mmCIF file of C-alpha atoms and ligand atoms in Angstrom:
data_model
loop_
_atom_site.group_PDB
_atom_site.id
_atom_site.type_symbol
_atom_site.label_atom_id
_atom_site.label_comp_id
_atom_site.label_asym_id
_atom_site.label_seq_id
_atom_site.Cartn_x
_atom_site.Cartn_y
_atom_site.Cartn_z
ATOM 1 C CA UNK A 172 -15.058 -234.772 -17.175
ATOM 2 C CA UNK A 173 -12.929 -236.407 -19.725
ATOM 3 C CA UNK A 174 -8.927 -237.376 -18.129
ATOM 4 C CA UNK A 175 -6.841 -234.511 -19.836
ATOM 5 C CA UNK A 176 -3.557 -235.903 -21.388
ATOM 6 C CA UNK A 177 -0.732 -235.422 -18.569
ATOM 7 C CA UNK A 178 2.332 -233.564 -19.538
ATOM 8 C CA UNK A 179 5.649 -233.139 -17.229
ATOM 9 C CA UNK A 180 7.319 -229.849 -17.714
ATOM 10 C CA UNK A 181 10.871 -230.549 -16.603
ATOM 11 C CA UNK A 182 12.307 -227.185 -16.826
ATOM 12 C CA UNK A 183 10.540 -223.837 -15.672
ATOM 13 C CA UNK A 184 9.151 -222.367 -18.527
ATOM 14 C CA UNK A 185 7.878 -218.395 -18.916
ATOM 15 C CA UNK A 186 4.713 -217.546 -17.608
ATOM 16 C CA UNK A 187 2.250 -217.585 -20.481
ATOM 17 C CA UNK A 188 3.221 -220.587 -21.615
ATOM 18 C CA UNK A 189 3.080 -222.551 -18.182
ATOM 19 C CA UNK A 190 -0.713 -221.119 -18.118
ATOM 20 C CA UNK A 191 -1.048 -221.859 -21.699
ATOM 21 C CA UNK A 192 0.065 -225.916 -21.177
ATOM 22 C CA UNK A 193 -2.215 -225.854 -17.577
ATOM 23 C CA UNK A 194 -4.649 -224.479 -19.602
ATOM 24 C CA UNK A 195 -4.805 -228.000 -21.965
ATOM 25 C CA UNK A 196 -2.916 -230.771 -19.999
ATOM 26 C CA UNK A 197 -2.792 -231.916 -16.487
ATOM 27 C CA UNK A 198 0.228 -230.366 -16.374
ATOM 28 C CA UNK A 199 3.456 -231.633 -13.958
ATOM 29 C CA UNK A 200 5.378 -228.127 -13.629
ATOM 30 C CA UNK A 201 8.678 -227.240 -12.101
ATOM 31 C CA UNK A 202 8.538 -224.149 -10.253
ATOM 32 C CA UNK A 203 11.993 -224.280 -8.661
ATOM 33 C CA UNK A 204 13.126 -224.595 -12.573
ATOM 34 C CA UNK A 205 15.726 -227.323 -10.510
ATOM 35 C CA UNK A 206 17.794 -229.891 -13.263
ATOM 36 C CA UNK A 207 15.997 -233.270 -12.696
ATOM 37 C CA UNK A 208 18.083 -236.397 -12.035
ATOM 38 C CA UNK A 209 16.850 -239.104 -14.104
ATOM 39 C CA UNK A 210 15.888 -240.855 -11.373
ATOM 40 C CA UNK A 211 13.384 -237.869 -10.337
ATOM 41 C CA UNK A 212 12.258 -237.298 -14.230
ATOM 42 C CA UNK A 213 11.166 -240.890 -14.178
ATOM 43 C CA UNK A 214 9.746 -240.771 -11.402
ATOM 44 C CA UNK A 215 7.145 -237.766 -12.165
ATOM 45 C CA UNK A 216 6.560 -239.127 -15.716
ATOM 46 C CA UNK A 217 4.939 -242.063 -14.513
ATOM 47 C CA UNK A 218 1.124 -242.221 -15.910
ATOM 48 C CA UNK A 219 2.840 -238.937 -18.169
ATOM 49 C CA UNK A 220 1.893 -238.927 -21.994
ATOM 50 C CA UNK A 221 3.892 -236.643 -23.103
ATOM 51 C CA UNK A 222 7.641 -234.346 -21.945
ATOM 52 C CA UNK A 223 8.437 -230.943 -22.308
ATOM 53 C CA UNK A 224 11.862 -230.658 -22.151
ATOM 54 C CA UNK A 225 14.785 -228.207 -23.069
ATOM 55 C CA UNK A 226 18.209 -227.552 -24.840
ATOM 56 C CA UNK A 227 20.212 -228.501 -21.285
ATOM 57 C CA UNK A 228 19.090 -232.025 -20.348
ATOM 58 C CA UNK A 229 20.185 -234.558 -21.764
ATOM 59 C CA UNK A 230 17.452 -237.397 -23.034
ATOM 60 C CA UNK A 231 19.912 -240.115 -23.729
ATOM 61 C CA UNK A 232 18.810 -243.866 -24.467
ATOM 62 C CA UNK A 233 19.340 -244.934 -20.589
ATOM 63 C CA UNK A 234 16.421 -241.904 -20.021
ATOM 64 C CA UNK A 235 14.525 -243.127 -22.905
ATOM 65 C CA UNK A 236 14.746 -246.920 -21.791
ATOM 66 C CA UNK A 237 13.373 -246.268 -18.272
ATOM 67 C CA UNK A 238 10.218 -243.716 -19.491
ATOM 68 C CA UNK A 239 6.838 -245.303 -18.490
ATOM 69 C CA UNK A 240 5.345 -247.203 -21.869
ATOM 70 C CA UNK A 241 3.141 -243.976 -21.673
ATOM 71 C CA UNK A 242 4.880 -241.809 -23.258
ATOM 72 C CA UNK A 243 4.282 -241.253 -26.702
ATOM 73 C CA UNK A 244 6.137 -237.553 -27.081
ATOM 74 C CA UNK A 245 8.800 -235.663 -26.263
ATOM 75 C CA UNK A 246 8.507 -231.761 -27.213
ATOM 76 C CA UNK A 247 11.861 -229.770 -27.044
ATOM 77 C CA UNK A 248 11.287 -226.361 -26.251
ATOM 78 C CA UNK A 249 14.505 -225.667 -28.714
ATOM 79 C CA UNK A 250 14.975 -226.154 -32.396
ATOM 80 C CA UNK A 251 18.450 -227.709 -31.539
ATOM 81 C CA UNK A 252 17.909 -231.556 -30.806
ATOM 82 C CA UNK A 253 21.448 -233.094 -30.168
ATOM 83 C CA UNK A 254 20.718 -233.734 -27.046
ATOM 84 C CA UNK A 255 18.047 -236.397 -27.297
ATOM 85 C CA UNK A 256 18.758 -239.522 -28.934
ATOM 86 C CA UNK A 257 16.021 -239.740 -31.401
ATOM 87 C CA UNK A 258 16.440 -243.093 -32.208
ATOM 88 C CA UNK A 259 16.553 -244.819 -29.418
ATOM 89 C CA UNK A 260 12.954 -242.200 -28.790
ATOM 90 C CA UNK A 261 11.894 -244.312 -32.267
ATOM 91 C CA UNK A 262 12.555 -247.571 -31.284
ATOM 92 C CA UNK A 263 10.616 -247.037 -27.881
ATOM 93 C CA UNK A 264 7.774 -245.824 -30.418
ATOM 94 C CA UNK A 265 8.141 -242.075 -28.833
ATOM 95 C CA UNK A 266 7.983 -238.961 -31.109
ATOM 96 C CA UNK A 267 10.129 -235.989 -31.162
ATOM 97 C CA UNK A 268 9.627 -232.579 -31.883
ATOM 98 C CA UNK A 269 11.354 -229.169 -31.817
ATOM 99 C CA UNK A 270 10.549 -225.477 -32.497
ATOM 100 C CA UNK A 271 12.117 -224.365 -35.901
ATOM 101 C CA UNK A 272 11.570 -220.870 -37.257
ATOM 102 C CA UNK A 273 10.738 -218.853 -34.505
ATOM 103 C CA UNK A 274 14.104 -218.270 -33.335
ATOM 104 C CA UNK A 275 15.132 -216.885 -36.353
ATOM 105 C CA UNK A 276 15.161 -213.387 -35.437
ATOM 106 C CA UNK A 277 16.268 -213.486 -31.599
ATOM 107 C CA UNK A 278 19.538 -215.722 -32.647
ATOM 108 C CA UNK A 279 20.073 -213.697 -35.765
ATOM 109 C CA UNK A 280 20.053 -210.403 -33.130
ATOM 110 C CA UNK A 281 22.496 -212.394 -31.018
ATOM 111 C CA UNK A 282 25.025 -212.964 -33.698
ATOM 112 C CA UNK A 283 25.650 -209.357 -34.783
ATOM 113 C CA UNK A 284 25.582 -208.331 -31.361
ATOM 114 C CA UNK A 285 28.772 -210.764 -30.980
ATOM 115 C CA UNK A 286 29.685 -209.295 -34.313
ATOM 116 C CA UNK A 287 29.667 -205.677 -33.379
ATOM 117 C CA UNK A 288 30.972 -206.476 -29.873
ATOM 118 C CA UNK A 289 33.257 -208.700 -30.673
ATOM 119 C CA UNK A 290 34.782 -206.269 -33.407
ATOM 120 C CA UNK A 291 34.696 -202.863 -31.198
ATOM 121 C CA UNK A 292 36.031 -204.698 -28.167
ATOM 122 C CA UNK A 293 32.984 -204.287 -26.122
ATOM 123 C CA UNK A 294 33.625 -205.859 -23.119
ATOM 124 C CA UNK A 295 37.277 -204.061 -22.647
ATOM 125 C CA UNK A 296 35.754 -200.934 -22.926
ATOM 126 C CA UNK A 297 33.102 -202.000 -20.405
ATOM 127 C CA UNK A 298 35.526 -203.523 -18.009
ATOM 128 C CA UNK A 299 37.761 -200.332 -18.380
ATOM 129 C CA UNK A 300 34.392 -198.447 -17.024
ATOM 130 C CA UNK A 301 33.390 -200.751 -14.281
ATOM 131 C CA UNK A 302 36.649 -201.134 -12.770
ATOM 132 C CA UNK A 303 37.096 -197.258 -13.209
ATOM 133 C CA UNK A 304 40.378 -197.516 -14.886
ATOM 134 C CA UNK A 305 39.312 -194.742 -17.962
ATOM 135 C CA UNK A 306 41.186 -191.891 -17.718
ATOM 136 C CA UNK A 307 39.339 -190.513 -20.576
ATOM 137 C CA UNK A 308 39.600 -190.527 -24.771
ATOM 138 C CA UNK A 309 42.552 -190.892 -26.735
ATOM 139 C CA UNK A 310 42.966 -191.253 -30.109
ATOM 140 C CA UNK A 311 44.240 -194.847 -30.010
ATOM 141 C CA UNK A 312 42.553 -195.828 -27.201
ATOM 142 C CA UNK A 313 40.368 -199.388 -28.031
ATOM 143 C CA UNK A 314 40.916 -199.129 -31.489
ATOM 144 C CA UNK A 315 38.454 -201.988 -33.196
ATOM 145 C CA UNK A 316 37.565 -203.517 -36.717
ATOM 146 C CA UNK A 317 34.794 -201.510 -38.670
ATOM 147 C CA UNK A 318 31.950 -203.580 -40.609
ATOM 148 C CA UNK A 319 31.741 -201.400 -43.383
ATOM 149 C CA UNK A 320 32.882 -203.398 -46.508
ATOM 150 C CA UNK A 321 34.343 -206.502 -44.575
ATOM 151 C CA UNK A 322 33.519 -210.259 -46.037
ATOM 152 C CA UNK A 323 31.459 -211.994 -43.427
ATOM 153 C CA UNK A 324 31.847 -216.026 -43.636
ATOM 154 C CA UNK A 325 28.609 -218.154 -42.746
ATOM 155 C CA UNK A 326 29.096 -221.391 -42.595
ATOM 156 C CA UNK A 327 25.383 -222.865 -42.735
ATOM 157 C CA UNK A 328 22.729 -220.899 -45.050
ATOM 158 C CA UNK A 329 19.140 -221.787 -43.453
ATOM 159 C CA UNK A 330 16.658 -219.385 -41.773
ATOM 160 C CA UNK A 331 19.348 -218.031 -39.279
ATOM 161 C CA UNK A 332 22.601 -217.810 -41.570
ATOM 162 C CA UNK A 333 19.997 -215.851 -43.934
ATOM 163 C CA UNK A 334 18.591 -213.487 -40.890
ATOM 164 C CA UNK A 335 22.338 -212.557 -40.058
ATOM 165 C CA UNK A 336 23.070 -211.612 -43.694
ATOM 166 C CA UNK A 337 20.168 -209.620 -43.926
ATOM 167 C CA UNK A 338 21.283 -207.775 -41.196
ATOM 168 C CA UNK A 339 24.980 -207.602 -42.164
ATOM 169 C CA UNK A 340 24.110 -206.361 -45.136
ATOM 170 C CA UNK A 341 22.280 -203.623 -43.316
ATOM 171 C CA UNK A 342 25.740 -202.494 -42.077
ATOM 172 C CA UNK A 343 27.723 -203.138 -45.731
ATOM 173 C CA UNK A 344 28.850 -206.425 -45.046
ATOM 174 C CA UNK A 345 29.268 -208.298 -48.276
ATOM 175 C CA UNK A 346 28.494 -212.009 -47.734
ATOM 176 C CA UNK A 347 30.031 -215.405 -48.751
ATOM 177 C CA UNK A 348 29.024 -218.912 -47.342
ATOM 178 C CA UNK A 349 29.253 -222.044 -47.428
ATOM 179 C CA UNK A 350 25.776 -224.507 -47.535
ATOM 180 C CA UNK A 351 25.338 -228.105 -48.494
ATOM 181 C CA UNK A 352 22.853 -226.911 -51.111
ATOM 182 C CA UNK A 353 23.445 -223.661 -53.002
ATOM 183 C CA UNK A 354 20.540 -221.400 -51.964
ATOM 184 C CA UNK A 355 18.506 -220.005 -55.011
ATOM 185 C CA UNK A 356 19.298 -216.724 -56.309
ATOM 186 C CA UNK A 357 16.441 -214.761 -54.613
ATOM 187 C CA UNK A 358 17.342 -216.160 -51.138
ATOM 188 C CA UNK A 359 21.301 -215.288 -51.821
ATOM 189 C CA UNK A 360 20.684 -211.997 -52.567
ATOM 190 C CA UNK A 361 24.193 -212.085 -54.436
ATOM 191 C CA UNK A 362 25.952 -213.864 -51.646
ATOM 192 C CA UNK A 363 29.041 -216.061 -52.940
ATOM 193 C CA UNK A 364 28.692 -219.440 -52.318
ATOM 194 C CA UNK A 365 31.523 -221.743 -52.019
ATOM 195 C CA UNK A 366 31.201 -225.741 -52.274
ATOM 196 C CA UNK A 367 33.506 -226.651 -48.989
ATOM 197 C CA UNK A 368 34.195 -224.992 -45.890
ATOM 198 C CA UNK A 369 38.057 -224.546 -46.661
ATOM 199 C CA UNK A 370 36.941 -222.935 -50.021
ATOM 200 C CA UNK A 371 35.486 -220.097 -47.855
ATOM 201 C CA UNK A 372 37.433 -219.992 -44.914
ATOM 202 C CA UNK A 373 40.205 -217.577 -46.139
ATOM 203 C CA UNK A 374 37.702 -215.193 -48.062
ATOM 204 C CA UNK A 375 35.769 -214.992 -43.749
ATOM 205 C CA UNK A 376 37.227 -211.934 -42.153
ATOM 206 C CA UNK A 377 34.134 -212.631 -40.300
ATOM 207 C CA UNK A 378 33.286 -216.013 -39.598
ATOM 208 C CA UNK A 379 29.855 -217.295 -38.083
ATOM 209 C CA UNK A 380 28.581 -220.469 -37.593
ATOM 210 C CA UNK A 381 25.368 -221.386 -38.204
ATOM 211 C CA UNK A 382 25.335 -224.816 -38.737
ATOM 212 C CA UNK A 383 24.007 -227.908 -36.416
ATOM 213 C CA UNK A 384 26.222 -230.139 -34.121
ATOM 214 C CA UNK A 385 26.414 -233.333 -35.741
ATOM 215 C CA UNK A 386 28.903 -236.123 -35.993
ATOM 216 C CA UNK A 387 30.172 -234.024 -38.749
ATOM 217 C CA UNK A 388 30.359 -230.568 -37.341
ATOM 218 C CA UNK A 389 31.870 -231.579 -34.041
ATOM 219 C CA UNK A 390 35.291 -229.327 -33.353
ATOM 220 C CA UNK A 391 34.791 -228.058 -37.517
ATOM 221 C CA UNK A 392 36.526 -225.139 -36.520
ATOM 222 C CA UNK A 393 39.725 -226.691 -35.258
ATOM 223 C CA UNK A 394 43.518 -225.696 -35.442
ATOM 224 C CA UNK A 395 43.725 -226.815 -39.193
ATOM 225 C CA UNK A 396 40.783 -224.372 -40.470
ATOM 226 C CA UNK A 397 41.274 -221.813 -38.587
ATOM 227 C CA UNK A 398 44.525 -221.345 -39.683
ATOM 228 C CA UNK A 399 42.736 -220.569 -43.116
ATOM 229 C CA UNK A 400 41.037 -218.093 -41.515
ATOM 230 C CA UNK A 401 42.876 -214.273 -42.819
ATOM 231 C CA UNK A 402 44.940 -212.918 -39.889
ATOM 232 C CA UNK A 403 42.911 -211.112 -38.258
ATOM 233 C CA UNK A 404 39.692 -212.407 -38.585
ATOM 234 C CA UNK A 405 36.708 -212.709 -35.768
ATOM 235 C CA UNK A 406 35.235 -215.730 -35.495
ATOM 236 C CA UNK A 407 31.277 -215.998 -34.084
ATOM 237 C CA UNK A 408 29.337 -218.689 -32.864
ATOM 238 C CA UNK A 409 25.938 -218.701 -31.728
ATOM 239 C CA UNK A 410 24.924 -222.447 -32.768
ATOM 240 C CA UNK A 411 26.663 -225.565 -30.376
ATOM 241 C CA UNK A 412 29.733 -224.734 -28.725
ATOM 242 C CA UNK A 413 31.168 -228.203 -29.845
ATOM 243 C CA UNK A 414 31.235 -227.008 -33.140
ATOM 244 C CA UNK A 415 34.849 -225.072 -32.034
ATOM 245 C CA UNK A 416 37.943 -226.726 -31.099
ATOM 246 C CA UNK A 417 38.403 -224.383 -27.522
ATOM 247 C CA UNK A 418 42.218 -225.328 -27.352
ATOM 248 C CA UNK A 419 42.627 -224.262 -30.927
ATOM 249 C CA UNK A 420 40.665 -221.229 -30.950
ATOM 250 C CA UNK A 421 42.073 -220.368 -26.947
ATOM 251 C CA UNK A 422 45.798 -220.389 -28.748
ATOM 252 C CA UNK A 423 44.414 -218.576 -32.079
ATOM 253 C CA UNK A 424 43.104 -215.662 -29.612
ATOM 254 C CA UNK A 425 45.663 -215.402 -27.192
ATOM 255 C CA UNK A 426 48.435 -214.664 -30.114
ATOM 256 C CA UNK A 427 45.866 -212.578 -32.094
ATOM 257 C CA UNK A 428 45.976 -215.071 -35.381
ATOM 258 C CA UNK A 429 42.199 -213.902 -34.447
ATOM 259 C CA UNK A 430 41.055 -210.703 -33.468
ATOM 260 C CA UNK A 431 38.561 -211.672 -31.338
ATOM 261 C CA UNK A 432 35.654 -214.189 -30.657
ATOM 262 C CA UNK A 433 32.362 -213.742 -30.046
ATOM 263 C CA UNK A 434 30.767 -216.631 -28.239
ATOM 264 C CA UNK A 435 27.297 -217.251 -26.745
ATOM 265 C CA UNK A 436 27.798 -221.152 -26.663
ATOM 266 C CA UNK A 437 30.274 -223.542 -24.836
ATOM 267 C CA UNK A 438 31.433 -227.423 -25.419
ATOM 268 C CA UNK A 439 29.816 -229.247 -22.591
ATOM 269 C CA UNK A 440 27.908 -225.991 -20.810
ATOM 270 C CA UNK A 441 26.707 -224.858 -18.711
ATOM 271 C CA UNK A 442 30.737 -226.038 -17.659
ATOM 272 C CA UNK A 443 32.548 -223.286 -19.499
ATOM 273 C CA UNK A 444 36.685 -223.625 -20.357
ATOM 274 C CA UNK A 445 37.257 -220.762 -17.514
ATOM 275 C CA UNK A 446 40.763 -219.798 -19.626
ATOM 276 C CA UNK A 447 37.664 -217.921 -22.003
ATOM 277 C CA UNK A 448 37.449 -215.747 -19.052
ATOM 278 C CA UNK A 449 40.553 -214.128 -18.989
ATOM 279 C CA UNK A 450 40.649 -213.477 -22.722
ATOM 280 C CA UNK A 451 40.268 -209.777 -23.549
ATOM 281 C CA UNK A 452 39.369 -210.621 -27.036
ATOM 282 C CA UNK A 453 36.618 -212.931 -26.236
ATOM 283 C CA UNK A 454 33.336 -211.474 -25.974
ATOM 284 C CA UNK A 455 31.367 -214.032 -24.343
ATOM 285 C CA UNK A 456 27.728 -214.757 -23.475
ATOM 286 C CA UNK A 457 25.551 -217.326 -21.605
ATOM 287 C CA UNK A 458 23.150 -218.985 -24.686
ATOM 288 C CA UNK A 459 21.106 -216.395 -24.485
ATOM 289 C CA UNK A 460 20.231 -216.543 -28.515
ATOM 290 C CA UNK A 461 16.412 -216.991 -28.170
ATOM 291 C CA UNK A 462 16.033 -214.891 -24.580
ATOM 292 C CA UNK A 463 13.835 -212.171 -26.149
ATOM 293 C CA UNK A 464 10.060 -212.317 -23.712
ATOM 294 C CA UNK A 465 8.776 -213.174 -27.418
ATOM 295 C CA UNK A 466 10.493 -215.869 -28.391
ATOM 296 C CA UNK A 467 10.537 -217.871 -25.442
ATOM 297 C CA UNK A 468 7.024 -217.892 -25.767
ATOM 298 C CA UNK A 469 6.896 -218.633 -29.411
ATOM 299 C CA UNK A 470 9.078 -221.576 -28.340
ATOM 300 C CA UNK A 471 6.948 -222.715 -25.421
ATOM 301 C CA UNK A 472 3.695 -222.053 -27.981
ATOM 302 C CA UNK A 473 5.168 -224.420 -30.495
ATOM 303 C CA UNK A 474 6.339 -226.981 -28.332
ATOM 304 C CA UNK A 475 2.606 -227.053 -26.991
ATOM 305 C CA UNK A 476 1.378 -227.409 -30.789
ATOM 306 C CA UNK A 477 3.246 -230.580 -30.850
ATOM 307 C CA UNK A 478 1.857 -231.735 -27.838
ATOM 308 C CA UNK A 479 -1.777 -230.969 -28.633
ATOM 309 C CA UNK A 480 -1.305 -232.563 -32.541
ATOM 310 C CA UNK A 481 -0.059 -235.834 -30.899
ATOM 311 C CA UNK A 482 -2.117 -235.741 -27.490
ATOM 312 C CA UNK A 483 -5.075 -233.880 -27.933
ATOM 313 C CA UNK A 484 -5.878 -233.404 -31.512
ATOM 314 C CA UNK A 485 -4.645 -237.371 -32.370
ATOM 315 C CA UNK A 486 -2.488 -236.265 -35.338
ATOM 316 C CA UNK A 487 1.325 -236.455 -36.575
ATOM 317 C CA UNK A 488 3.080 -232.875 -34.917
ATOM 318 C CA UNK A 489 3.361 -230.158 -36.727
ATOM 319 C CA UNK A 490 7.372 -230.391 -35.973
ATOM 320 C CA UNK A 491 8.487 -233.880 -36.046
ATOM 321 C CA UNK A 492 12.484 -234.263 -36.068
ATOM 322 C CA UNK A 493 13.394 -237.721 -37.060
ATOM 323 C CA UNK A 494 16.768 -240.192 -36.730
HETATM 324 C C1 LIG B 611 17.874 -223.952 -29.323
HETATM 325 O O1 LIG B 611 16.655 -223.789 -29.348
HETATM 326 O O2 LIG B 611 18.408 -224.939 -29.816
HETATM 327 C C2 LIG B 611 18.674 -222.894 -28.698
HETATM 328 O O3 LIG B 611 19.997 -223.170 -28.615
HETATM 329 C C3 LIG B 611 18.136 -222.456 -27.352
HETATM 330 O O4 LIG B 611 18.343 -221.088 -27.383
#
């Protein structure tokens, strides 16, 4: 019997796609789903071709450095890739790939439930339940912000800024955003577009990000822009939590500048800034944009289409990110 290509799994990943990655590698799982030091990731990758990694460990160039010469691919089950340093993956000869597209819908379903949540105070009303403090209807109790016929602001226009539009539009939302590259008219469907992020910023009485963490999107949102934000205005993120300046936005919520907040990701997470916490107006989640049983097995499938195309099949992968 021919050697099957060995791949190390270092997260636990769902079901079918554990059996689906047995199924073609020799594969090195992790049932107890534990974080691996990089001691113990180096340690089970040796005679490893390939990684299957995810969105919370960090791949830096000390990780890279000390992978057996065996390795020629690391697959990120994510389509967000901040957290491995490509190039130092190039210069070791190792190729990196994500999973783009099919978390369109799940983190496009995220985002207006942060919307809607975020903008009916959700989690007050829940908390008023829980801790049985409702003493029943009035007509000004947890008075929120209605969609209907508000500007939304999306700052980044790819596959998930368009899925949220689509489904703001759904619930009369007019849209506005701001993109590199003006989208064509089709994809717009008469959204505005506006050429900088401070052009759209005091049009957002919404505001969600959509946008990658980069050099140049780290802390975008800080004091200065979102003080262009209208009084008022709720501010969504479902992309990288570094994207938001947390002292800035922490100070903009607790005066009500903003409404409210609707967060699902945190600068430097799992570690969260526990003041979030005890903000009323903050509706907050743990990443859970792609949870949906579907998606995390879309993700898993595509991350094991890279690692067939590279180990298996001897071709380039399907989703190659590069430096
Ligand atoms: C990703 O894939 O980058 C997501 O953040 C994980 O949900």
């Amino acid at each position: 019997m021919t050697k099957r290509p060995v791949v190390v799994a270092t997260r636990h990943f769902p079901e079918a796609v554990e059996q689906r990655l047995q199924s073609m590698f020799d594969a090195r799982l992790n049932p107890e789903d534990r974080a691996l030091s990089h001691d113990e990731l180096v340690a089970r990758a040796q005679g490893a071709d390939g990684l299957m990694v995810a969105a919370t460990g960090k791949v830096d160039a000390d990780l890279i450095h000390r992978l057996p010469a065996s390795i020629r691919i690391i697959a990120t089950f994510s389509v967000g890739y901040e957290h491995i340093d490509i190039a130092a993956a190039e210069q070791r000869g190792i190729l990196v790939t994500n999973t783009p597209d099919v978390l369109t819908d799940a983190t496009a379903e995220i985002a207006l439930l942060l919307l809607l949540a975020a903008a009916r105070r959700a989690h007050e009303g829940a908390a008023m339940l829980r801790q049985d403090q409702w003493t029943g209807w009035t007509p000004t109790q947890l008075m929120g912000i209605g969609l209907t016929g508000k500007r939304l602001g999306i700052v980044g226009m790819g596959r998930i800024g368009q899925a949220l539009a689509e489904r703001a539009r759904a619930n009369g939302m007019e849209i506005h955003y701001y993109n590199r590259t003006r989208l064509s008219p089709e994809q717009e469907k008469g959204a505005i577009h506006y050429a900088t992020v401070e052009a759209l910023l005091p049009q957002a009485q919404f505001l969600s990000l959509h946008c990658p963490l980069t050099p140049q999107t780290v802390k975008l949102m800080d004091a200065r822009r979102l003080a262009l934000l209208p009084e008022g205005a709720v501010l969504i993120n479902t992309a990288r939590g570094g994207i938001v300046d947390d002292e800035a936005l922490i100070a903009a919520l607790k005066s009500r500048r903003l409404a409210a907040a609707g967060l699902d990701v945190f600068d430097g997470e799992p570690k969260v800034d526990k003041r979030y916490f005890a903000i009323e107006n903050a509706f907050i989640l743990p990443h859970m944009g792609s949870a949906t049983i579907e998606t995390r097995n879309a993700m898993g499938f595509r991350a094991i289409e890279n690692l067939q195309a590279v180990l298996i099949d001897g071709k380039a992968p399907p989703h190659r990110v590069k430096a």
